[in-house]
Amino acid sequence: MSNEITQVKGCEFTTDELQQFHHYYKYDWAAAGLGSAPVSERIDHFVQTVDPAINSNRLQEWLRTMGIVDESEKSEQARLYERFEQFDFAAAVGFNQMLANVYATDDVSKHGVGERMDQAKAQYYSDNVEPLVYSEYKEYKEVNAPKPVCPYQDLWDLKGADKESADTDKFANVRSIDIAQLLDPDNMDVLTVGAINRFIDAAKSAYSQKYFAVAVVNSRCNGPEPVFLPALSSSGDYSETLKAAMRLQIELRNLNKTKPLVFFANGVVDTSTLGILMSTVDIVTSEMFCVSIGSVSQSSQKYPLTALYDWAHLSSHQTNVAKGTAEYILCSPDLVLRSAEWSTLGLGIGFVSHRKFASGMEQILLAASCPPPHTRDALRKACAVESVYSGPSKINVWEQEISKYFAPLADGKTVLELADELRAVKAPWADKYVGFASTAESNNVAKARVAGMQRVRGLEYSQALALELSAAIAWAAGTTEASKLFSRNIPSLSDLLSENTRATPEPQGSGALQNEVAGECPFAKMYRKNPDRFKHVNLGSIADHHSLNL
């Protein structure tokens, strides 16, 4: 049997040679004082002091197939193309004006977008830096492309995997809001009122016309368990924290109406801050993203009533989500939502692996630098290009059970009846799920969530926010019975937020009124301003009128 291994045509080395070359490739050049030495000097050192039996010519041939050549061997053409590839287009003045053409078509394949991006870069570079012909560059890259030493090498693209953090500052037309910089220095694990107010101020600054998009990031998302959005602080007057969080949520939704708002959620999100995250659907996640939303979790029992309007209308806004899915999620005792579930629910627009998150973020932010009116379209197409499969969802496999047992909760079935039905099923999944009723605390969480969704489905968005906030304040004060939380008259949202309300500036040209609520339809706005004017109108006939949140 031949000992010659042929991985790819044109790349043939014996087993012994590959072992020798691997030894050379893994050699500690820094320890030998050759960390920045040219390839020829490294080869001479290796042959003379490490492995005299190695064939230096064959080694050099193998290095060329890997794209590793000595600087002295590079032609002037190769140096030109290196300068082109190392040029920082993100910081180049005027390059973003060319991005609309890159994302103008429906082709969002990585190859298609990559080729159009290279063409735009070549044109800009040739016009503004030094002459470069794209067709010649493309031909050169095809001829000199490194030959893979494994037939499956193309299945794992590690380009960009070594980038630890994204440089968000170089994107002058994107307002980057770093959560890590907003947190209190002596209390980095929670969102205090002060941190939330700084978040609001940062959002207000993003209305400036020089910003085409807004990106929310967290530079502290590192380590084995990174946190993207920490819990709301419970110290002091918790009601003030809840009000501040609601103001921030409204501010972000108003902002999202004027320009794209994207969250790069590369870490844990606490249940209490879900309403902030769900201010937009332009959310990019990684495998580090998760939300422990189960009714037995400590955060859920402290602040269970968050983003009720969004959960209540999940199935109506997302056609591929079965009715009852929100009830299944919010009643579950220990469910943890990860990227796969988040994508399945239609709550995000992309998944980028943690190893490549920084480089992927920069590509998306570059697209977000595209001037209006193409900004949102370019951003979403860039997300599609950078995204990969996030894995199977834990929710899809239960669609039949969701439709049978949980969908009726939306039509009036009680949580107590659900628990009785699940006990009668006598199946392992049902026995585990009914754990939400094992303690009074988790049972109250499930009851409050279901009752809250039932109530807000008949409300306009601003009324739903007012009900959610008033119920959350009551819950924090010790009222946990669903009948008491949602039986009261709905207070005015502006009255709830009136104390120390931080007014939102009018987006230029939008004519927005102070205290206006994002997603509010014109009829609901008139009704909120003067309810007596509409006494003759049958409100029940328009109960299903809901505004979509972009």
Coordinates of C-alpha atoms in Angstrom, one line a residue:
M1 CA 0.0 0.0 0.0
S2 CA 1.3 3.5 -0.9
N3 CA 2.1 5.7 2.0
E4 CA 1.4 8.9 -0.1
I5 CA -1.6 10.9 1.0
T6 CA -3.4 12.9 -1.6
Q7 CA -5.8 15.3 0.1
V8 CA -6.4 17.7 -2.9
K9 CA -5.0 17.6 -6.4
G10 CA -1.8 19.5 -6.5
C11 CA -1.1 19.0 -2.8
E12 CA 0.7 15.7 -2.3
F13 CA 3.0 14.9 0.6
T14 CA 4.0 11.6 2.2
T15 CA 2.9 10.8 5.8
D16 CA 6.4 11.2 7.1
E17 CA 6.7 14.6 5.4
L18 CA 3.4 15.8 6.9
Q19 CA 4.6 14.8 10.3
Q20 CA 7.8 16.7 9.9
F21 CA 6.0 19.8 8.5
H22 CA 3.5 19.7 11.4
H23 CA 6.5 19.7 13.8
Y24 CA 7.8 22.8 12.0
Y25 CA 4.4 24.5 12.0
K26 CA 3.9 24.0 15.8
Y27 CA 7.5 25.0 16.7
D28 CA 7.8 27.7 19.4
W29 CA 9.6 30.4 17.3
A30 CA 9.3 33.0 20.0
A31 CA 11.2 30.9 22.5
A32 CA 13.9 30.4 19.9
G33 CA 14.2 34.2 19.4
L34 CA 12.7 34.0 15.8
G35 CA 9.2 35.3 16.5
S36 CA 9.5 37.9 13.7
A37 CA 12.2 36.2 11.6
P38 CA 11.6 35.7 7.9
V39 CA 10.6 32.2 6.6
S40 CA 14.0 31.5 5.1
E41 CA 15.8 32.1 8.4
R42 CA 13.3 29.9 10.3
I43 CA 13.8 27.1 7.8
D44 CA 17.6 27.3 8.1
H45 CA 17.3 27.2 12.0
F46 CA 14.9 24.3 11.9
V47 CA 17.0 22.2 9.5
Q48 CA 20.3 22.9 11.4
T49 CA 19.1 22.5 15.0
V50 CA 15.9 20.6 15.2
D51 CA 15.4 18.1 12.3
P52 CA 18.4 17.8 9.9
A53 CA 16.5 15.0 8.0
I54 CA 13.8 17.4 6.8
N55 CA 13.9 18.3 3.1
S56 CA 14.0 22.1 3.1
N57 CA 12.8 22.4 -0.5
R58 CA 9.8 20.2 0.2
L59 CA 9.1 22.1 3.4
Q60 CA 9.1 25.4 1.4
E61 CA 6.8 23.9 -1.2
W62 CA 4.4 22.9 1.6
L63 CA 4.5 26.3 3.2
R64 CA 3.6 27.9 -0.2
T65 CA 0.5 25.7 -0.4
M66 CA -0.4 27.0 3.0
G67 CA 0.0 30.6 1.8
I68 CA 3.1 31.2 3.9
V69 CA 5.9 32.8 1.8
D70 CA 9.0 34.8 2.7
E71 CA 8.6 38.6 2.4
S72 CA 11.6 38.7 0.0
E73 CA 9.7 36.4 -2.4
K74 CA 6.7 38.6 -2.6
S75 CA 6.2 40.5 -5.9
E76 CA 5.2 44.2 -6.0
Q77 CA 1.8 43.0 -7.1
A78 CA 1.5 40.8 -4.0
R79 CA 2.5 43.8 -1.8
L80 CA -0.1 46.0 -3.5
Y81 CA -2.9 43.5 -2.8
E82 CA -1.7 43.1 0.8
R83 CA -2.0 46.8 1.3
F84 CA -5.4 46.7 -0.2
E85 CA -6.6 43.9 2.1
Q86 CA -5.2 45.6 5.2
F87 CA -6.8 49.0 4.4
D88 CA -9.4 50.0 7.1
F89 CA -12.5 50.6 5.0
A90 CA -14.7 51.0 8.1
A91 CA -12.9 54.2 8.9
A92 CA -12.6 55.4 5.3
V93 CA -14.5 58.6 4.7
G94 CA -17.2 58.1 2.1
F95 CA -16.9 54.4 1.6
N96 CA -20.3 53.8 3.4
Q97 CA -22.0 55.7 0.5
M98 CA -21.1 52.7 -1.7
L99 CA -22.7 50.1 0.5
A100 CA -26.3 50.5 -0.9
N101 CA -25.2 48.8 -4.1
V102 CA -23.6 46.0 -2.2
Y103 CA -26.9 45.1 -0.5
A104 CA -29.2 46.2 -3.4
T105 CA -30.2 42.7 -4.6
D106 CA -32.0 39.8 -3.0
D107 CA -28.8 37.7 -3.2
V108 CA -27.7 37.5 0.5
S109 CA -25.3 34.5 0.0
K110 CA -21.9 34.9 1.6
H111 CA -20.2 34.6 -1.8
G112 CA -22.5 37.1 -3.6
V113 CA -22.3 39.8 -0.9
G114 CA -18.6 39.2 -0.5
E115 CA -17.9 39.6 -4.2
R116 CA -19.9 42.8 -4.4
M117 CA -18.2 44.1 -1.3
D118 CA -14.8 43.4 -2.8
Q119 CA -15.8 45.2 -5.9
A120 CA -16.9 48.3 -4.0
K121 CA -13.7 48.2 -1.9
A122 CA -11.5 47.9 -5.0
Q123 CA -13.3 50.8 -6.7
Y124 CA -12.9 53.0 -3.6
Y125 CA -9.3 52.0 -3.1
S126 CA -8.4 52.7 -6.7
D127 CA -10.2 56.1 -6.7
N128 CA -8.8 57.3 -3.4
V129 CA -5.6 55.5 -2.5
E130 CA -3.7 53.9 -5.4
P131 CA -4.5 52.3 -8.7
L132 CA -5.9 48.7 -8.4
V133 CA -7.8 46.7 -11.1
Y134 CA -10.4 44.4 -9.5
S135 CA -10.4 41.8 -12.3
E136 CA -6.6 41.4 -12.0
Y137 CA -6.9 41.2 -8.2
K138 CA -9.5 38.5 -8.4
E139 CA -7.5 36.5 -10.9
Y140 CA -4.4 36.8 -8.7
K141 CA -6.3 35.5 -5.7
E142 CA -7.7 32.5 -7.6
V143 CA -4.3 31.5 -8.9
N144 CA -2.5 32.0 -5.6
A145 CA -5.2 30.8 -3.2
P146 CA -3.7 28.5 -0.5
K147 CA -4.4 24.9 -1.4
P148 CA -6.3 23.1 1.5
V149 CA -4.4 20.1 3.0
C150 CA -7.7 18.5 4.0
P151 CA -10.7 17.9 1.7
Y152 CA -13.1 19.1 4.4
Q153 CA -11.2 22.3 5.3
D154 CA -13.9 24.5 3.6
L155 CA -16.5 23.2 6.1
W156 CA -15.0 25.2 9.0
D157 CA -14.2 28.8 8.2
L158 CA -12.2 30.1 11.1
K159 CA -11.5 33.5 9.5
G160 CA -12.1 36.1 12.2
A161 CA -12.1 33.6 15.0
D162 CA -9.0 35.1 16.6
K163 CA -10.6 38.6 17.1
E164 CA -11.4 39.1 20.8
S165 CA -13.5 42.3 20.7
A166 CA -15.1 44.5 18.0
D167 CA -13.8 48.0 17.4
T168 CA -17.2 49.8 17.5
D169 CA -15.7 53.3 17.7
K170 CA -14.5 53.3 14.1
F171 CA -18.0 53.2 12.7
A172 CA -18.8 57.0 12.9
N173 CA -22.3 56.7 11.5
V174 CA -23.4 54.0 14.1
R175 CA -24.2 55.1 17.7
S176 CA -22.7 52.3 19.8
I177 CA -24.1 52.1 23.3
D178 CA -21.9 49.9 25.6
I179 CA -23.9 48.6 28.6
A180 CA -20.6 48.0 30.5
Q181 CA -19.9 51.7 30.4
L182 CA -23.4 52.6 31.8
L183 CA -23.3 50.4 34.9
D184 CA -22.3 51.8 38.3
P185 CA -18.6 51.1 38.8
D186 CA -19.3 49.8 42.3
N187 CA -22.3 47.8 41.3
M188 CA -21.7 46.2 37.9
D189 CA -24.0 43.2 38.4
V190 CA -27.3 45.1 38.3
L191 CA -29.1 47.8 36.4
T192 CA -29.6 50.6 38.8
V193 CA -31.9 53.7 38.2
G194 CA -28.7 55.7 37.5
A195 CA -27.5 53.1 35.0
I196 CA -30.9 53.1 33.3
N197 CA -31.0 56.9 33.1
R198 CA -27.6 56.9 31.5
F199 CA -28.9 54.3 29.0
I200 CA -31.8 56.7 28.2
D201 CA -29.5 59.6 27.7
A202 CA -27.3 57.5 25.4
A203 CA -30.5 56.6 23.4
K204 CA -31.5 60.2 23.2
S205 CA -28.1 61.2 21.8
A206 CA -28.7 58.7 18.9
Y207 CA -31.4 60.8 17.4
S208 CA -28.6 62.9 15.9
Q209 CA -28.8 62.9 12.1
K210 CA -25.1 61.8 11.9
Y211 CA -26.1 58.4 13.2
F212 CA -27.8 56.0 10.7
A213 CA -28.2 53.2 13.2
V214 CA -27.9 52.3 16.9
A215 CA -26.0 49.3 18.2
V216 CA -26.3 48.1 21.8
V217 CA -23.3 46.0 22.9
N218 CA -21.6 44.9 26.2
S219 CA -17.8 44.9 26.1
R220 CA -17.8 42.9 29.4
C221 CA -19.3 39.8 27.6
N222 CA -16.3 37.6 28.2
G223 CA -15.5 34.6 30.3
P224 CA -17.3 31.3 30.6
E225 CA -20.7 32.9 31.6
P226 CA -20.9 36.4 30.1
V227 CA -23.8 38.7 31.1
F228 CA -25.3 40.9 28.4
L229 CA -28.2 42.5 30.3
P230 CA -28.0 42.2 34.1
A231 CA -31.0 42.1 36.5
L232 CA -32.8 45.2 37.6
S233 CA -31.6 46.4 40.9
S234 CA -33.9 45.7 43.8
S235 CA -32.2 47.9 46.3
G236 CA -34.0 51.1 47.4
D237 CA -37.4 51.9 45.9
Y238 CA -38.0 49.1 43.5
S239 CA -41.0 50.8 41.9
E240 CA -38.6 53.6 40.7
T241 CA -36.4 51.0 39.1
L242 CA -39.4 49.5 37.3
K243 CA -40.5 53.0 36.1
A244 CA -37.1 53.8 34.8
A245 CA -36.9 50.5 33.0
M246 CA -40.3 51.2 31.4
R247 CA -39.1 54.7 30.3
L248 CA -36.1 53.1 28.7
Q249 CA -38.2 50.6 26.9
I250 CA -40.4 53.3 25.5
E251 CA -37.4 55.4 24.5
L252 CA -35.8 52.5 22.6
R253 CA -39.0 51.7 20.8
N254 CA -39.4 55.3 19.8
L255 CA -35.8 55.3 18.6
N256 CA -36.4 52.1 16.6
K257 CA -39.2 53.9 14.7
T258 CA -36.7 56.5 13.4
K259 CA -33.6 54.3 12.7
P260 CA -32.5 50.7 13.0
L261 CA -31.8 49.5 16.6
V262 CA -29.7 46.3 16.9
F263 CA -28.7 44.4 20.0
F264 CA -25.6 42.2 20.0
A265 CA -26.6 39.8 22.8
N266 CA -23.5 37.7 23.3
G267 CA -24.4 36.7 26.9
V268 CA -27.0 36.1 29.6
V269 CA -30.1 38.3 29.7
D270 CA -32.0 38.5 33.0
T271 CA -35.8 37.9 32.9
S272 CA -36.4 41.4 34.5
T273 CA -34.8 43.1 31.5
L274 CA -36.5 41.2 28.7
G275 CA -38.7 44.2 28.0
I276 CA -35.6 46.2 27.2
L277 CA -34.2 43.5 24.9
M278 CA -37.5 43.0 23.1
S279 CA -37.7 46.7 22.1
T280 CA -36.5 45.5 18.7
V281 CA -36.4 42.3 16.8
D282 CA -33.0 43.2 15.3
I283 CA -31.2 41.0 17.8
V284 CA -28.0 39.0 17.0
T285 CA -27.2 36.2 19.5
S286 CA -24.5 33.6 20.0
E287 CA -24.3 30.3 21.9
M288 CA -23.6 32.3 25.0
F289 CA -27.1 33.9 24.9
C290 CA -29.7 32.6 27.3
V291 CA -32.7 33.7 29.3
S292 CA -33.8 31.6 32.4
I293 CA -37.5 32.4 32.0
G294 CA -38.9 29.4 34.0
S295 CA -41.4 30.1 36.7
V296 CA -39.2 28.6 39.4
S297 CA -36.2 30.9 38.6
Q298 CA -35.4 33.5 41.2
S299 CA -35.6 36.3 38.7
S300 CA -39.0 35.2 37.4
Q301 CA -40.4 35.1 40.9
K302 CA -39.1 38.6 41.6
Y303 CA -40.2 40.2 38.4
P304 CA -42.5 37.8 36.4
L305 CA -44.4 40.4 34.4
T306 CA -42.2 41.6 31.7
A307 CA -42.9 42.2 28.0
L308 CA -46.5 40.9 28.4
Y309 CA -47.7 42.6 25.2
D310 CA -44.9 41.0 23.1
W311 CA -45.6 37.6 24.6
A312 CA -49.4 37.9 24.3
H313 CA -49.1 38.6 20.6
L314 CA -46.3 36.3 19.8
S315 CA -48.4 33.8 17.7
S316 CA -50.3 36.6 15.9
H317 CA -47.2 38.4 14.9
Q318 CA -45.2 35.3 14.0
T319 CA -47.0 33.1 11.6
N320 CA -44.8 30.0 12.2
V321 CA -45.4 30.1 16.0
A322 CA -48.2 27.8 17.2
K323 CA -51.0 29.3 19.4
G324 CA -50.2 28.7 23.0
T325 CA -46.4 28.9 22.6
A326 CA -46.2 31.9 24.8
E327 CA -48.2 30.2 27.5
Y328 CA -46.0 27.1 27.2
I329 CA -42.9 29.2 27.7
L330 CA -44.1 31.4 30.5
C331 CA -45.6 28.6 32.6
S332 CA -42.6 26.2 32.2
P333 CA -40.9 25.7 35.5
D334 CA -37.3 25.6 34.3
L335 CA -37.2 26.5 30.6
V336 CA -34.1 28.3 29.5
L337 CA -34.4 30.1 26.1
R338 CA -31.3 30.0 24.0
S339 CA -30.4 31.2 20.5
A340 CA -32.2 28.3 18.8
E341 CA -35.5 28.9 20.6
W342 CA -35.1 32.7 20.2
S343 CA -34.6 32.4 16.4
T344 CA -37.5 29.9 16.1
L345 CA -39.8 32.4 17.9
G346 CA -38.9 35.1 15.3
L347 CA -37.5 37.3 18.1
G348 CA -34.0 37.7 16.5
I349 CA -32.4 38.1 13.1
G350 CA -29.2 36.2 13.3
F351 CA -26.9 33.8 15.1
V352 CA -23.1 34.2 15.0
S353 CA -20.8 31.8 16.9
H354 CA -19.1 33.2 20.0
R355 CA -15.6 32.6 18.4
K356 CA -16.5 34.8 15.4
F357 CA -18.8 37.2 17.2
A358 CA -16.5 40.2 17.2
S359 CA -15.6 40.0 13.5
G360 CA -19.2 39.3 12.6
M361 CA -20.3 42.3 14.6
E362 CA -17.9 44.5 12.6
Q363 CA -19.3 43.3 9.3
I364 CA -22.8 44.0 10.4
L365 CA -21.9 47.5 11.8
L366 CA -20.2 48.2 8.4
A367 CA -23.5 47.5 6.7
A368 CA -25.3 49.6 9.3
S369 CA -23.2 52.5 8.1
C370 CA -25.1 52.5 4.8
P371 CA -27.0 55.8 4.5
P372 CA -30.9 55.9 4.8
P373 CA -33.2 54.8 3.4
H374 CA -31.2 51.6 2.8
T375 CA -29.8 51.2 6.3
R376 CA -32.2 48.7 7.8
D377 CA -32.2 46.6 4.7
A378 CA -28.4 46.5 4.5
L379 CA -28.1 45.7 8.2
R380 CA -30.6 42.8 8.0
K381 CA -28.9 41.4 4.9
A382 CA -25.5 41.6 6.5
C383 CA -27.0 39.6 9.5
A384 CA -28.2 37.0 7.1
V385 CA -24.8 36.7 5.5
E386 CA -22.9 36.4 8.8
S387 CA -25.4 34.1 10.5
V388 CA -25.1 30.3 10.8
Y389 CA -27.4 27.6 12.0
S390 CA -28.1 28.0 15.7
G391 CA -29.1 24.4 16.3
P392 CA -32.5 22.6 16.9
S393 CA -35.1 24.3 19.1
K394 CA -36.5 22.7 22.2
I395 CA -39.9 24.2 21.5
N396 CA -40.7 22.9 18.0
V397 CA -40.8 19.3 19.1
W398 CA -43.7 20.1 21.5
E399 CA -46.0 21.8 18.9
Q400 CA -48.6 19.1 19.2
E401 CA -48.7 19.2 23.0
I402 CA -48.7 23.0 22.9
S403 CA -51.7 23.1 20.6
K404 CA -53.6 20.6 22.7
Y405 CA -52.8 21.7 26.3
F406 CA -51.6 25.3 26.2
A407 CA -53.5 27.0 23.4
P408 CA -56.7 26.9 25.4
L409 CA -55.1 29.1 28.1
A410 CA -55.4 31.9 25.6
D411 CA -59.1 31.4 25.5
G412 CA -59.8 31.3 29.2
K413 CA -58.6 27.9 30.5
T414 CA -57.1 28.4 34.0
V415 CA -53.6 27.4 35.1
L416 CA -55.2 25.1 37.7
E417 CA -57.1 23.2 35.0
L418 CA -53.8 22.9 33.0
A419 CA -52.1 21.4 36.0
D420 CA -54.9 18.8 36.5
E421 CA -54.8 17.9 32.8
L422 CA -51.0 17.4 32.8
R423 CA -51.2 15.2 35.9
A424 CA -53.7 13.0 34.1
V425 CA -51.4 12.6 31.1
K426 CA -49.1 10.4 33.1
A427 CA -46.1 11.0 30.9
P428 CA -42.6 12.0 31.9
W429 CA -42.7 15.4 30.1
A430 CA -46.0 16.3 31.7
D431 CA -44.9 15.2 35.2
K432 CA -41.8 17.4 34.9
Y433 CA -43.7 20.3 33.4
V434 CA -46.4 20.3 36.1
G435 CA -43.5 21.2 38.5
F436 CA -44.6 24.8 38.1
A437 CA -47.5 24.0 40.4
S438 CA -45.3 22.4 43.1
T439 CA -44.7 25.6 45.0
A440 CA -47.0 28.5 45.7
E441 CA -44.4 31.0 44.4
S442 CA -44.0 29.4 40.9
N443 CA -47.7 28.7 40.7
N444 CA -48.4 32.4 41.3
V445 CA -45.9 33.3 38.6
A446 CA -47.6 31.1 36.1
K447 CA -51.1 32.3 37.1
A448 CA -50.0 36.0 36.9
R449 CA -48.4 35.5 33.5
V450 CA -51.4 33.8 31.9
A451 CA -53.9 36.2 33.4
G452 CA -51.7 39.1 32.3
M453 CA -51.5 37.9 28.7
Q454 CA -55.3 37.3 28.6
R455 CA -55.9 40.8 29.7
V456 CA -53.5 42.7 27.5
R457 CA -54.7 40.9 24.3
G458 CA -57.7 43.2 24.4
L459 CA -55.7 46.3 25.0
E460 CA -53.9 48.9 22.9
Y461 CA -50.1 49.0 23.4
S462 CA -49.8 52.0 25.7
Q463 CA -52.6 50.5 27.9
A464 CA -50.8 47.2 28.0
L465 CA -47.6 48.9 29.2
A466 CA -49.6 50.8 31.9
L467 CA -51.2 47.6 33.1
E468 CA -47.9 45.7 33.1
L469 CA -46.1 48.5 35.1
S470 CA -48.9 48.9 37.6
A471 CA -49.1 45.1 38.1
A472 CA -45.3 44.8 38.4
I473 CA -45.3 47.5 41.1
A474 CA -48.1 45.8 43.0
W475 CA -46.2 42.4 42.7
A476 CA -43.1 44.0 44.1
A477 CA -45.2 45.3 47.0
G478 CA -46.4 41.8 47.8
T479 CA -49.6 41.4 45.8
T480 CA -49.2 38.0 43.9
E481 CA -52.9 37.0 43.3
A482 CA -53.6 37.4 39.6
S483 CA -57.2 38.4 40.3
K484 CA -56.0 41.4 42.2
L485 CA -53.2 42.3 39.9
F486 CA -55.3 42.7 36.8
S487 CA -58.9 43.4 38.0
R488 CA -58.2 47.0 38.7
N489 CA -58.9 49.9 36.3
I490 CA -56.0 50.6 34.0
P491 CA -54.1 53.7 35.1
S492 CA -52.7 56.3 32.7
L493 CA -49.2 55.4 31.6
S494 CA -48.2 59.1 31.6
D495 CA -49.5 59.4 35.2
L496 CA -47.5 56.3 36.3
L497 CA -44.4 57.8 34.7
S498 CA -45.1 61.4 35.5
E499 CA -42.8 61.7 38.5
N500 CA -39.3 62.7 37.4
T501 CA -40.3 61.7 33.8
R502 CA -37.3 62.3 31.5
A503 CA -38.9 63.8 28.3
T504 CA -38.0 62.3 24.9
P505 CA -36.7 64.8 22.4
E506 CA -38.6 65.1 19.2
P507 CA -36.9 63.2 16.4
Q508 CA -36.1 65.8 13.8
G509 CA -38.9 65.8 11.2
S510 CA -41.0 63.3 13.0
G511 CA -43.4 65.7 14.8
A512 CA -43.5 63.3 17.8
L513 CA -45.3 64.5 20.8
Q514 CA -43.8 64.3 24.3
N515 CA -44.9 61.2 26.2
E516 CA -45.9 59.5 22.9
V517 CA -45.9 55.7 23.0
A518 CA -44.1 53.6 20.4
G519 CA -46.4 51.4 18.3
E520 CA -49.5 53.4 19.2
C521 CA -52.0 53.6 16.4
P522 CA -53.7 57.0 15.5
F523 CA -57.1 55.9 16.8
A524 CA -55.7 54.8 20.1
K525 CA -53.8 58.0 20.5
M526 CA -57.0 60.1 20.0
Y527 CA -58.8 57.8 22.4
R528 CA -56.1 58.2 25.1
K529 CA -56.3 62.0 24.7
N530 CA -60.1 62.3 24.9
P531 CA -62.0 59.0 25.8
D532 CA -65.3 60.8 26.0
R533 CA -65.2 61.6 22.4
F534 CA -65.6 57.9 21.5
K535 CA -68.4 56.8 23.8
H536 CA -70.5 55.8 20.9
V537 CA -67.8 53.5 19.4
N538 CA -68.0 49.7 19.9
L539 CA -64.5 49.1 21.2
G540 CA -65.0 45.4 21.2
S541 CA -65.1 45.4 17.4
I542 CA -61.6 46.8 17.2
A543 CA -60.1 44.8 20.1
D544 CA -57.9 42.8 17.6
H545 CA -56.3 45.9 16.2
H546 CA -52.6 45.8 17.1
S547 CA -49.7 47.8 15.8
L548 CA -46.7 45.8 14.7
N549 CA -43.3 46.6 16.2
L550 CA -40.6 46.7 13.6

